[in-house]
Amino acid sequence: MKQLIETIVKPLVDYPDDVNVLSEEQSQRVVYQLSVNAEDMGKVIGKQGRVAKAIRTIVYSAAGSHHGKKVYLDILD
């Protein structure tokens, strides 16, 4: 799942080497934490959060059936 998130986000940003995805798995959920360069934050979030919402939709759809757990994607600043 980390690779999917990186594959989606890296083409959107100016500093793809700064893209970092961490995962934290708990009994009922999996939390993925996405961090990018501060200058790329606006590109990842998008106007009115549309890009972030689209990324979350893809991740939730793919990961929900894969893990059988609730999946969350946090975008860290």
PDB file of C-alpha atoms in Angstrom:
ATOM      1  CA  MET A   1       0.000   0.000   0.000  1.00  0.00           C
ATOM      2  CA  LYS A   2       2.924   2.334   0.687  1.00  0.00           C
ATOM      3  CA  GLN A   3       4.076   1.820  -2.876  1.00  0.00           C
ATOM      4  CA  LEU A   4       0.615   2.698  -4.230  1.00  0.00           C
ATOM      5  CA  ILE A   5       0.564   5.957  -2.271  1.00  0.00           C
ATOM      6  CA  GLU A   6       4.082   6.837  -3.444  1.00  0.00           C
ATOM      7  CA  THR A   7       3.180   5.995  -7.054  1.00  0.00           C
ATOM      8  CA  ILE A   8       0.209   8.369  -6.896  1.00  0.00           C
ATOM      9  CA  VAL A   9       1.944  11.235  -5.088  1.00  0.00           C
ATOM     10  CA  LYS A  10       5.456  11.349  -6.598  1.00  0.00           C
ATOM     11  CA  PRO A  11       4.376  12.551 -10.091  1.00  0.00           C
ATOM     12  CA  LEU A  12       2.398  15.394  -8.470  1.00  0.00           C
ATOM     13  CA  VAL A  13       5.272  16.978  -6.553  1.00  0.00           C
ATOM     14  CA  ASP A  14       8.439  18.906  -7.395  1.00  0.00           C
ATOM     15  CA  TYR A  15      10.530  17.019  -4.822  1.00  0.00           C
ATOM     16  CA  PRO A  16       9.681  13.313  -5.220  1.00  0.00           C
ATOM     17  CA  ASP A  17      12.636  12.246  -3.085  1.00  0.00           C
ATOM     18  CA  ASP A  18      11.019  13.944  -0.086  1.00  0.00           C
ATOM     19  CA  VAL A  19       7.865  11.808  -0.295  1.00  0.00           C
ATOM     20  CA  ASN A  20       7.721   9.523   2.724  1.00  0.00           C
ATOM     21  CA  VAL A  21       4.984   7.096   3.756  1.00  0.00           C
ATOM     22  CA  LEU A  22       4.889   5.488   7.187  1.00  0.00           C
ATOM     23  CA  SER A  23       2.354   2.923   8.314  1.00  0.00           C
ATOM     24  CA  GLU A  24       1.058   2.176  11.769  1.00  0.00           C
ATOM     25  CA  GLU A  25      -1.006  -0.972  12.104  1.00  0.00           C
ATOM     26  CA  GLN A  26      -3.360  -1.457  15.024  1.00  0.00           C
ATOM     27  CA  SER A  27      -5.882  -4.188  15.753  1.00  0.00           C
ATOM     28  CA  GLN A  28      -8.831  -2.528  14.013  1.00  0.00           C
ATOM     29  CA  ARG A  29      -7.182  -0.040  11.660  1.00  0.00           C
ATOM     30  CA  VAL A  30      -4.151   0.857   9.580  1.00  0.00           C
ATOM     31  CA  VAL A  31      -2.940   4.467   9.484  1.00  0.00           C
ATOM     32  CA  TYR A  32      -0.709   5.641   6.637  1.00  0.00           C
ATOM     33  CA  GLN A  33       1.108   8.905   7.246  1.00  0.00           C
ATOM     34  CA  LEU A  34       2.189  10.807   4.142  1.00  0.00           C
ATOM     35  CA  SER A  35       4.782  13.545   4.396  1.00  0.00           C
ATOM     36  CA  VAL A  36       6.057  15.691   1.531  1.00  0.00           C
ATOM     37  CA  ASN A  37       8.278  18.744   1.125  1.00  0.00           C
ATOM     38  CA  ALA A  38       6.629  21.884   2.521  1.00  0.00           C
ATOM     39  CA  GLU A  39       6.628  23.481  -0.939  1.00  0.00           C
ATOM     40  CA  ASP A  40       4.647  20.529  -2.344  1.00  0.00           C
ATOM     41  CA  MET A  41       1.929  20.529   0.311  1.00  0.00           C
ATOM     42  CA  GLY A  42      -0.454  22.614  -1.810  1.00  0.00           C
ATOM     43  CA  LYS A  43      -0.068  20.277  -4.773  1.00  0.00           C
ATOM     44  CA  VAL A  44      -0.903  17.231  -2.683  1.00  0.00           C
ATOM     45  CA  ILE A  45      -3.916  18.862  -1.035  1.00  0.00           C
ATOM     46  CA  GLY A  46      -5.184  20.642  -4.163  1.00  0.00           C
ATOM     47  CA  LYS A  47      -7.882  23.278  -4.462  1.00  0.00           C
ATOM     48  CA  GLN A  48     -10.466  22.781  -1.717  1.00  0.00           C
ATOM     49  CA  GLY A  49      -8.794  19.461  -0.859  1.00  0.00           C
ATOM     50  CA  ARG A  50      -9.842  17.751  -4.078  1.00  0.00           C
ATOM     51  CA  VAL A  51      -6.510  16.039  -4.761  1.00  0.00           C
ATOM     52  CA  ALA A  52      -6.227  14.812  -1.168  1.00  0.00           C
ATOM     53  CA  LYS A  53      -9.788  13.499  -1.308  1.00  0.00           C
ATOM     54  CA  ALA A  54      -9.081  11.667  -4.574  1.00  0.00           C
ATOM     55  CA  ILE A  55      -5.918  10.086  -3.151  1.00  0.00           C
ATOM     56  CA  ARG A  56      -7.810   8.986  -0.040  1.00  0.00           C
ATOM     57  CA  THR A  57     -10.633   7.508  -2.134  1.00  0.00           C
ATOM     58  CA  ILE A  58      -8.204   5.372  -4.133  1.00  0.00           C
ATOM     59  CA  VAL A  59      -6.295   4.251  -1.047  1.00  0.00           C
ATOM     60  CA  TYR A  60      -9.455   3.458   0.923  1.00  0.00           C
ATOM     61  CA  SER A  61     -10.898   1.432  -1.957  1.00  0.00           C
ATOM     62  CA  ALA A  62      -7.719  -0.543  -2.557  1.00  0.00           C
ATOM     63  CA  ALA A  63      -6.685  -1.030   1.056  1.00  0.00           C
ATOM     64  CA  GLY A  64     -10.080  -1.666   2.596  1.00  0.00           C
ATOM     65  CA  SER A  65     -10.586  -4.896   0.752  1.00  0.00           C
ATOM     66  CA  HIS A  66      -6.935  -5.853   1.079  1.00  0.00           C
ATOM     67  CA  HIS A  67      -6.515  -5.506   4.851  1.00  0.00           C
ATOM     68  CA  GLY A  68     -10.018  -6.146   6.095  1.00  0.00           C
ATOM     69  CA  LYS A  69      -9.408  -3.243   8.488  1.00  0.00           C
ATOM     70  CA  LYS A  70     -10.353   0.416   8.521  1.00  0.00           C
ATOM     71  CA  VAL A  71      -7.733   2.426   6.624  1.00  0.00           C
ATOM     72  CA  TYR A  72      -6.784   6.067   7.216  1.00  0.00           C
ATOM     73  CA  LEU A  73      -4.440   8.356   5.285  1.00  0.00           C
ATOM     74  CA  ASP A  74      -3.009  11.327   7.166  1.00  0.00           C
ATOM     75  CA  ILE A  75      -1.180  14.042   5.264  1.00  0.00           C
ATOM     76  CA  LEU A  76       1.384  15.535   7.632  1.00  0.00           C
ATOM     77  CA  ASP A  77       2.645  19.087   7.381  1.00  0.00           C
TER      78      ASP A  77
END
